Amino acid sequence: MLEFRKDLFADERDDNLNVIGKGEQRQDMLGHVTGRTRFFDDHGFDGLLHLKVVRSPHHHARIRSIDVSAAERAPGVKRVIRAQDVPVNKNTLLSLIGFGKDDEPTLAVDKVRYKGEPIVAIIAASDAEAMAAVKLVRVSYDPLPTVFDVQEALKPGAVVVNETYPGNYFEYHDKYDHQKLRFGDVEAAFRTADHVLEERYQMSPIEHASTETNGTIAAPETNNRYVVHSCAQGLFFSLGTTAKILALESNRLHFIGGTVGGGFGGKVDSLTEPLAVLGAILTGQPVRYVLGREEEMQFGSPRGAERHVIKDGVMRDGRIVARQITSYFDAGAYTRLSSYGVVKCVAHMPGPYTIPNVRGDAYCVFTNRVPATAMRGFGVTGLDFSIEVQMDKLAHLVGIDPMEFRILNAYRDGDMKAHRRVAHNTALIECVQVAAQKVNWPLSETARRASSLSGGGGPRAAIPPTVTDESGRIGRPETRQAPPQLTPGAAPLPAYQPAPAVPVQQPAAPLPNYPSQPAAAAPLPAPTPPVQTPPPTPQHGAARFSSVFTRRR
Amino acid sequence: MARMPVQFRLNGTDRAVFVEPVETLLGTIRRGLGDFAPKFGCGQGTCGACTVLVDGEPRLGCLTLSVTCEGRSIETASGLADGPTLHPLQAAFMEHFAAQCGFCTPGMLMAAKALLDRNPDPTRVEVVEAIAGNICRCTGYEPIINAILAAAQQRGARRA
Ligand code: FES
Ligand code: FES
């Protein structure tokens, strides 16, 4: 049930909305209930051929030889596609926006890096004949040692999964081994905190399991173009990827889609489009490549596994004074979208709380698991789970009610985030208050009177002195051994955008290297407890939750 | 293997088609006869997306051989509406937001129709049991259950 709390931020919101809050019929609903909605597979073609792939039974192996002769002679087989038939047989999805190196073949060349990796494609007159011919392809392998654990993969001397990234980590901007966030001095804060709690959280891969599996039908059109009925969630993304892999002008591809039988992130990888189109080019006939349910469950990319190690310093009165998070994202054997998930993860640290000393490190790690991809808030969901479980444990540790503990530490408007942006339009306090009310959870008078609109800013808007190296970059204690050609973890400081009317506390002189810094060199910024006052009456209207309005608080 | 002729009634119209002996009813309806309403979700009898009615009984199209349907009457979601007039289940699904991606919807509707044809006034538990073999990854089932109950109520009201 959707409920509008008109009492919250009422004076800041336009309430004369035309659609939001009112029931609106979806434009595609009539098609759904009459069975007329056309998904990618709901298109008839004469002479439709069917494509199936030979998949690796090994997690990691060198390919010694591939013999397709028996498969080529099998009944119904029209064409066998090998790695050398793929025009550009190395790609990475985000190369379309210039992010990351090409690291994944459409069909494996000399090595397989995960169980289920496609090696050869067979096109036959029927599904059953294609499947029968798949079994006739003889591939001989030399199995290689495997690595399945993110922290093992980062150890020096670990087996190299993906030669494009020899350190087993994605290289940000071609030089950094991970993403990094520094704000204040967590080590100094841990030394003076009343309690320090370090816990490890992890999450298994999750398969989207959309009711429709991944698939594509591609067919020659009359004008030297190919029509592509695609399941893709991002149709133009898939068009660009297919054009690149097949070295085609994109105007020769006529993609039709956008009607997705459940996606949730599992249909952004263009798993089937390039091979289906290549099949249509090579056979001159319509080609259908659809994953079976078992393929979808085992080899369709899932949400990747994550591990988060969180160390917090907390005072007896409940204020969190330091939070350190080290995150490992298991990309599987190839990048796909995991590199981007890691960026989102770091952007989400340290959660919606005002903490004066924060340190974050997040790695995108290659292992011999099935490549991971997007799924509903990936990069953020697993971290949030970890942070919120940690919040409950911290509340328990200091003997404060968990709801009150969150209200005490929540971001308020005007607070400085660890990313050196001023918090705007915060609403965690109100969310917790409403949640407590819904379940009749007793809150103290102070917690009930707290507001996101008051108590923030002032000293809570300060940027604490942050440890940097000689070149003005964020220093590091080593978090892993990086190959020498890389600058280990030395990401430049995020550009500081001064917020208007917020006093900023900057270190007067460059600080010494992290390792040589004496224990109490930097003044330890203490969190300033929010002042408990009733919310002021703001003078302005509209748009608390909108970024499109020009007037912002 | 030799292809075999099969005749059955599909949504009220007599159809004849040649099928492979191992061909599934789902394959025949979709690729043989061009009615794409029933869907392939698993091909293993686990998702219910292929649900059709055979002589009024819900059947999984992916596990039913076409040759066993000789002389039977098959119904799919394409035949639910009476011209432009929606079946009460279709109207209730629209009203109650019982579809998101819509991929499970044709199967859900047929499972629900089989239930209401046999039991016009089902309890909530009976509705849940009737669609227990149909997987929906989008809606969380609640809107679907509510829609089926509402359709039953509305039909009851019309009868009274
Ligand atoms: S396709 Fe028949 S039960 Fe899934
Ligand atoms: S609406 Fe998407 S599976 Fe049910």
XYZ file of C-alpha atoms in Angstrom, chain A residues 24-26 28-30 32-45 48 50 206-213 217 259-264 288 290-294 375, chain B residues 30-31 34-44 46-47 49 77-81 86 89-91 93-106 109 135-138:
88
model
C -2.648 5.097 -13.462
C -3.138 2.185 -15.817
C 0.062 0.969 -17.451
C 1.282 -2.249 -21.728
C -1.267 -3.918 -19.423
C -3.915 -4.686 -22.027
C -0.242 -8.551 -21.082
C -3.734 -9.764 -20.118
C -4.766 -10.584 -23.677
C -1.572 -12.502 -24.468
C -0.826 -10.078 -27.297
C 2.366 -8.597 -25.821
C 5.209 -9.731 -28.082
C 8.363 -10.747 -26.254
C 11.529 -11.396 -28.275
C 10.656 -15.063 -28.836
C 7.081 -14.353 -29.925
C 7.905 -13.807 -33.584
C 7.371 -16.374 -36.307
C 9.877 -16.829 -39.134
C 14.077 -20.375 -38.458
C 18.435 -22.638 -33.799
C 22.169 -14.299 -6.695
C 20.590 -15.357 -9.975
C 17.918 -12.999 -11.301
C 15.864 -15.983 -12.534
C 13.570 -13.875 -14.647
C 10.666 -15.938 -15.949
C 11.790 -15.355 -19.541
C 15.343 -16.568 -20.167
C 16.115 -13.888 -32.806
C 9.538 -5.769 -23.893
C 11.475 -7.739 -21.344
C 10.093 -10.829 -19.591
C 11.723 -9.857 -16.314
C 15.236 -8.464 -16.250
C 16.348 -7.188 -12.850
C 17.231 -18.005 -32.716
C 17.718 -18.748 -26.443
C 19.222 -19.898 -23.158
C 17.554 -22.896 -21.562
C 16.586 -22.597 -17.929
C 19.583 -24.604 -16.766
C 21.236 -6.592 -10.277
C 3.619 -21.346 -30.676
C 5.787 -22.194 -33.675
C 1.474 -19.024 -34.347
C -0.354 -18.464 -31.059
C 2.429 -16.980 -28.934
C 0.367 -16.398 -25.773
C 1.667 -19.424 -23.821
C 5.317 -18.924 -22.910
C 8.456 -21.008 -22.518
C 10.019 -20.381 -19.125
C 11.806 -23.619 -18.320
C 10.677 -26.525 -20.478
C 10.805 -28.725 -17.386
C 8.650 -25.969 -13.016
C 7.406 -22.479 -13.934
C 4.406 -20.059 -17.981
C -4.984 -16.672 -23.059
C -5.461 -15.464 -26.657
C -9.006 -16.863 -26.575
C -10.050 -15.519 -23.173
C -11.670 -12.272 -24.274
C -12.434 -8.790 -21.554
C -10.154 -12.310 -14.897
C -8.454 -10.118 -17.489
C -10.294 -7.035 -16.244
C -5.735 -8.448 -13.522
C -5.664 -4.985 -15.080
C -7.450 -3.380 -12.185
C -5.287 -4.984 -9.504
C -1.944 -4.441 -11.193
C -1.460 -8.213 -11.343
C 1.181 -8.093 -14.084
C 4.493 -6.326 -14.281
C 6.631 -7.801 -17.059
C 3.611 -9.853 -18.144
C 5.552 -12.984 -18.980
C 3.812 -15.216 -16.432
C 0.412 -13.629 -17.088
C -0.962 -15.878 -19.871
C -4.771 -16.458 -16.294
C 6.086 -18.733 -10.921
C 6.017 -14.954 -11.007
C 9.323 -13.169 -10.406
C 7.892 -9.663 -10.503
